[in-house]
Amino acid sequence: MPVLSGIDRTGTVHSLLSSGRLGLMTSPSGLTRSFCPTVDVLNRQYHLTALFAAEHGIRGNLQAGESVSACRDPDTGLTVWPLYGKTRELTEEMLDTFDIFCFDMQDVGARFYTFLYALSLAMASCCRAGKPVVVFDRINPLGGELIQGTVLDPRFSSYIGMYPLPTRYGLTIGEYARWVKHFLRLDSLELHIVPLEGWRRSMKPEETGLPWPAPSPNCPTFHCARAYVGTCIFEGTNLSEGRGTCMPFEYIGAPWIDADRLSAAAEAHAVTGIHFRPLWFTPCSSWYAGENCSGVQVHIMDPGSADPVAGALALLDSVRELYPDRLEWVANTPGRYMIDLLLGTDDYRLGRMDGQALLAAHEEARFRFRKEREPWLLYD
């Protein structure tokens, strides 16, 4: 049976979608199985009146962290309202442009992906305004079985991690919407999930036959998504995480790294299903643009059993051991460090725990979340 995304199954909510003006938050990742953009599907079949852009914009042309500006979509002529930058919640003016809010964006299954929080804030706004929300579900490219990493301490809440989720939480975006509705106590929100068809929690994304339009400029492949859930923590350091190369989040390094030495140290941690290969690269943008860097490529050899978060922490442990005087932590704002926000704790930065101890300390919290998510699952 072919896997169908929620947008391939609009007929299941046809009467609802036909009942009013639609507002849509989407990106290039909103596609049918036959590569038709969600914008076009809803604009041709229903009364689409407004578009909303999260990080990277409606057309996916903006880099991480770039503010989204209001504009007019050239294909539909509709106003694109920005929800990444100074404004991240639906204003009264925005709410007046639609009757039903629709969401169709592919996330990558990692807690720090901002699409999660764009949806959450929109749900909260629609709840207050008494407007229904329709989420067209999409696969979790990391699968729906494994739960890994650290569970965020609310003291480190930010737009790259707002709620106490594990780093790898194992929910589809539709299941996440169900969970967050309960977590935020949005009891009066009318939430409709248009479910996937044919998807199983154990599925690798390659098995679905679905297209993978990059959900962001630096997540071009399934392999990148698998590495990203771990190596994104290097955004909190002064190492290149491969932005500006053909392998973002798979290449990790810096001009002051000895590639062979680092790969040997990381390999000594013997992380199941992960291999650290020495390599040399020159980023064309971001950290060390135009400089020769040395480091490793992170290979996820067995997606079904590997723990990319454990692998990334083992690699960061190795950098910390080999280069204690060169490794630096990047401050997000004064007194707020990116590594703390990404890990959801300051235990690692402050040296209270190494990577292995940190993951062991969060084992019980991961177990609690596994139980907590059960009522909101939609698939076996």
mmCIF file of C-alpha atoms in Angstrom, residues 24-158:
data_model
loop_
_atom_site.group_PDB
_atom_site.id
_atom_site.type_symbol
_atom_site.label_atom_id
_atom_site.label_comp_id
_atom_site.label_asym_id
_atom_site.label_seq_id
_atom_site.Cartn_x
_atom_site.Cartn_y
_atom_site.Cartn_z
ATOM 1 C CA LEU A 24 -2.528 28.081 5.498
ATOM 2 C CA MET A 25 0.880 27.788 7.129
ATOM 3 C CA THR A 26 3.138 25.842 4.809
ATOM 4 C CA SER A 27 6.500 25.674 3.066
ATOM 5 C CA PRO A 28 7.986 23.863 0.029
ATOM 6 C CA SER A 29 7.769 20.683 2.111
ATOM 7 C CA GLY A 30 3.976 20.836 1.768
ATOM 8 C CA LEU A 31 3.548 18.559 -1.255
ATOM 9 C CA THR A 32 1.227 15.789 -2.341
ATOM 10 C CA ARG A 33 2.645 12.422 -3.290
ATOM 11 C CA SER A 34 2.461 13.576 -6.930
ATOM 12 C CA PHE A 35 4.477 16.750 -6.141
ATOM 13 C CA CYS A 36 1.586 19.233 -6.171
ATOM 14 C CA PRO A 37 2.144 22.031 -3.597
ATOM 15 C CA THR A 38 -0.378 22.229 -0.780
ATOM 16 C CA VAL A 39 -0.896 25.919 -1.615
ATOM 17 C CA ASP A 40 -2.147 24.934 -5.062
ATOM 18 C CA VAL A 41 -4.340 22.094 -3.784
ATOM 19 C CA LEU A 42 -6.202 24.299 -1.337
ATOM 20 C CA ASN A 43 -6.295 27.326 -3.636
ATOM 21 C CA ARG A 44 -7.852 25.347 -6.495
ATOM 22 C CA GLN A 45 -10.352 23.332 -4.480
ATOM 23 C CA TYR A 46 -11.319 25.688 -1.636
ATOM 24 C CA HIS A 47 -11.438 29.336 -0.593
ATOM 25 C CA LEU A 48 -7.838 30.061 0.418
ATOM 26 C CA THR A 49 -7.511 33.621 1.693
ATOM 27 C CA ALA A 50 -4.217 33.900 3.632
ATOM 28 C CA LEU A 51 -0.761 32.350 3.846
ATOM 29 C CA PHE A 52 1.519 32.215 6.890
ATOM 30 C CA ALA A 53 5.278 31.750 6.816
ATOM 31 C CA ALA A 54 7.340 30.119 9.564
ATOM 32 C CA GLU A 55 11.158 29.898 9.586
ATOM 33 C CA HIS A 56 12.712 29.684 6.077
ATOM 34 C CA GLY A 57 9.634 31.262 4.471
ATOM 35 C CA ILE A 58 6.847 29.999 2.245
ATOM 36 C CA ARG A 59 9.289 29.203 -0.568
ATOM 37 C CA GLY A 60 12.061 27.884 1.700
ATOM 38 C CA ASN A 61 14.647 30.378 0.456
ATOM 39 C CA LEU A 62 15.614 31.893 3.824
ATOM 40 C CA GLN A 63 18.506 30.596 5.900
ATOM 41 C CA ALA A 64 18.199 29.602 9.566
ATOM 42 C CA GLY A 65 17.515 32.562 11.817
ATOM 43 C CA GLU A 66 16.603 34.993 9.018
ATOM 44 C CA SER A 67 13.473 37.005 9.805
ATOM 45 C CA VAL A 68 10.506 36.479 7.504
ATOM 46 C CA SER A 69 8.922 39.607 6.006
ATOM 47 C CA ALA A 70 5.363 40.209 4.837
ATOM 48 C CA CYS A 71 4.998 39.861 1.081
ATOM 49 C CA ARG A 72 2.579 38.874 -1.652
ATOM 50 C CA ASP A 73 2.746 35.343 -3.015
ATOM 51 C CA PRO A 74 3.280 35.683 -6.791
ATOM 52 C CA ASP A 75 1.346 32.530 -7.690
ATOM 53 C CA THR A 76 -1.832 33.117 -5.672
ATOM 54 C CA GLY A 77 -1.694 36.868 -5.105
ATOM 55 C CA LEU A 78 -2.350 36.261 -1.410
ATOM 56 C CA THR A 79 -0.641 38.094 1.427
ATOM 57 C CA VAL A 80 2.035 36.043 3.163
ATOM 58 C CA TRP A 81 1.998 36.925 6.844
ATOM 59 C CA PRO A 82 5.319 36.440 8.663
ATOM 60 C CA LEU A 83 5.412 34.349 11.842
ATOM 61 C CA TYR A 84 9.169 34.163 12.304
ATOM 62 C CA GLY A 85 10.871 37.284 13.556
ATOM 63 C CA LYS A 86 9.331 39.970 15.741
ATOM 64 C CA THR A 87 5.868 38.386 15.455
ATOM 65 C CA ARG A 88 5.455 34.688 16.165
ATOM 66 C CA GLU A 89 1.809 34.544 17.199
ATOM 67 C CA LEU A 90 -1.293 35.191 15.126
ATOM 68 C CA THR A 91 -2.447 38.783 15.629
ATOM 69 C CA GLU A 92 -6.081 39.907 15.519
ATOM 70 C CA GLU A 93 -5.463 41.277 12.030
ATOM 71 C CA MET A 94 -4.167 37.889 10.893
ATOM 72 C CA LEU A 95 -7.004 35.999 12.579
ATOM 73 C CA ASP A 96 -9.516 38.152 10.694
ATOM 74 C CA THR A 97 -8.232 36.827 7.353
ATOM 75 C CA PHE A 98 -9.501 33.237 7.763
ATOM 76 C CA ASP A 99 -12.122 31.028 9.392
ATOM 77 C CA ILE A 100 -10.139 27.759 9.484
ATOM 78 C CA PHE A 101 -6.394 27.491 10.045
ATOM 79 C CA CYS A 102 -4.566 24.779 8.082
ATOM 80 C CA PHE A 103 -1.026 23.513 8.645
ATOM 81 C CA ASP A 104 1.106 21.404 6.313
ATOM 82 C CA MET A 105 4.859 21.371 6.904
ATOM 83 C CA GLN A 106 7.388 18.546 7.140
ATOM 84 C CA ASP A 107 9.373 18.569 10.371
ATOM 85 C CA VAL A 108 12.405 16.385 11.054
ATOM 86 C CA GLY A 109 11.521 14.718 14.357
ATOM 87 C CA ALA A 110 13.898 16.795 16.517
ATOM 88 C CA ARG A 111 12.815 18.914 19.500
ATOM 89 C CA PHE A 112 14.681 21.986 18.325
ATOM 90 C CA TYR A 113 12.904 22.288 14.965
ATOM 91 C CA THR A 114 10.973 25.566 15.077
ATOM 92 C CA PHE A 115 8.053 24.337 12.956
ATOM 93 C CA LEU A 116 6.744 22.613 16.091
ATOM 94 C CA TYR A 117 6.428 25.882 17.966
ATOM 95 C CA ALA A 118 5.018 27.809 15.009
ATOM 96 C CA LEU A 119 2.180 25.262 15.048
ATOM 97 C CA SER A 120 1.814 25.342 18.837
ATOM 98 C CA LEU A 121 1.519 29.126 18.999
ATOM 99 C CA ALA A 122 -0.946 29.155 16.109
ATOM 100 C CA MET A 123 -3.058 26.530 17.876
ATOM 101 C CA ALA A 124 -3.115 28.633 21.048
ATOM 102 C CA SER A 125 -4.150 31.744 19.083
ATOM 103 C CA CYS A 126 -6.899 29.859 17.261
ATOM 104 C CA CYS A 127 -8.141 28.403 20.535
ATOM 105 C CA ARG A 128 -8.556 31.888 22.004
ATOM 106 C CA ALA A 129 -10.294 33.068 18.828
ATOM 107 C CA GLY A 130 -12.558 30.008 18.565
ATOM 108 C CA LYS A 131 -11.234 28.981 15.139
ATOM 109 C CA PRO A 132 -10.712 25.355 14.056
ATOM 110 C CA VAL A 133 -7.269 23.997 13.187
ATOM 111 C CA VAL A 134 -6.619 21.344 10.521
ATOM 112 C CA VAL A 135 -3.232 19.596 10.511
ATOM 113 C CA PHE A 136 -2.351 17.578 7.413
ATOM 114 C CA ASP A 137 -0.169 14.869 8.908
ATOM 115 C CA ARG A 138 3.267 13.892 7.603
ATOM 116 C CA ILE A 139 5.753 11.148 8.363
ATOM 117 C CA ASN A 140 8.359 11.463 11.053
ATOM 118 C CA PRO A 141 11.521 10.812 8.993
ATOM 119 C CA LEU A 142 13.207 9.384 12.089
ATOM 120 C CA GLY A 143 10.394 6.881 12.580
ATOM 121 C CA GLY A 144 7.972 6.666 15.447
ATOM 122 C CA GLU A 145 9.542 4.098 17.755
ATOM 123 C CA LEU A 146 12.818 5.370 19.216
ATOM 124 C CA ILE A 147 12.853 8.047 21.910
ATOM 125 C CA GLN A 148 16.319 9.410 22.579
ATOM 126 C CA GLY A 149 18.308 12.259 24.070
ATOM 127 C CA THR A 150 17.601 14.657 26.892
ATOM 128 C CA VAL A 151 14.222 15.924 28.094
ATOM 129 C CA LEU A 152 14.083 19.708 28.213
ATOM 130 C CA ASP A 153 14.048 21.428 31.600
ATOM 131 C CA PRO A 154 11.498 24.310 31.341
ATOM 132 C CA ARG A 155 14.165 26.683 32.692
ATOM 133 C CA PHE A 156 15.784 26.398 29.264
ATOM 134 C CA SER A 157 12.643 26.957 27.227
ATOM 135 C CA SER A 158 13.153 28.884 23.972
#
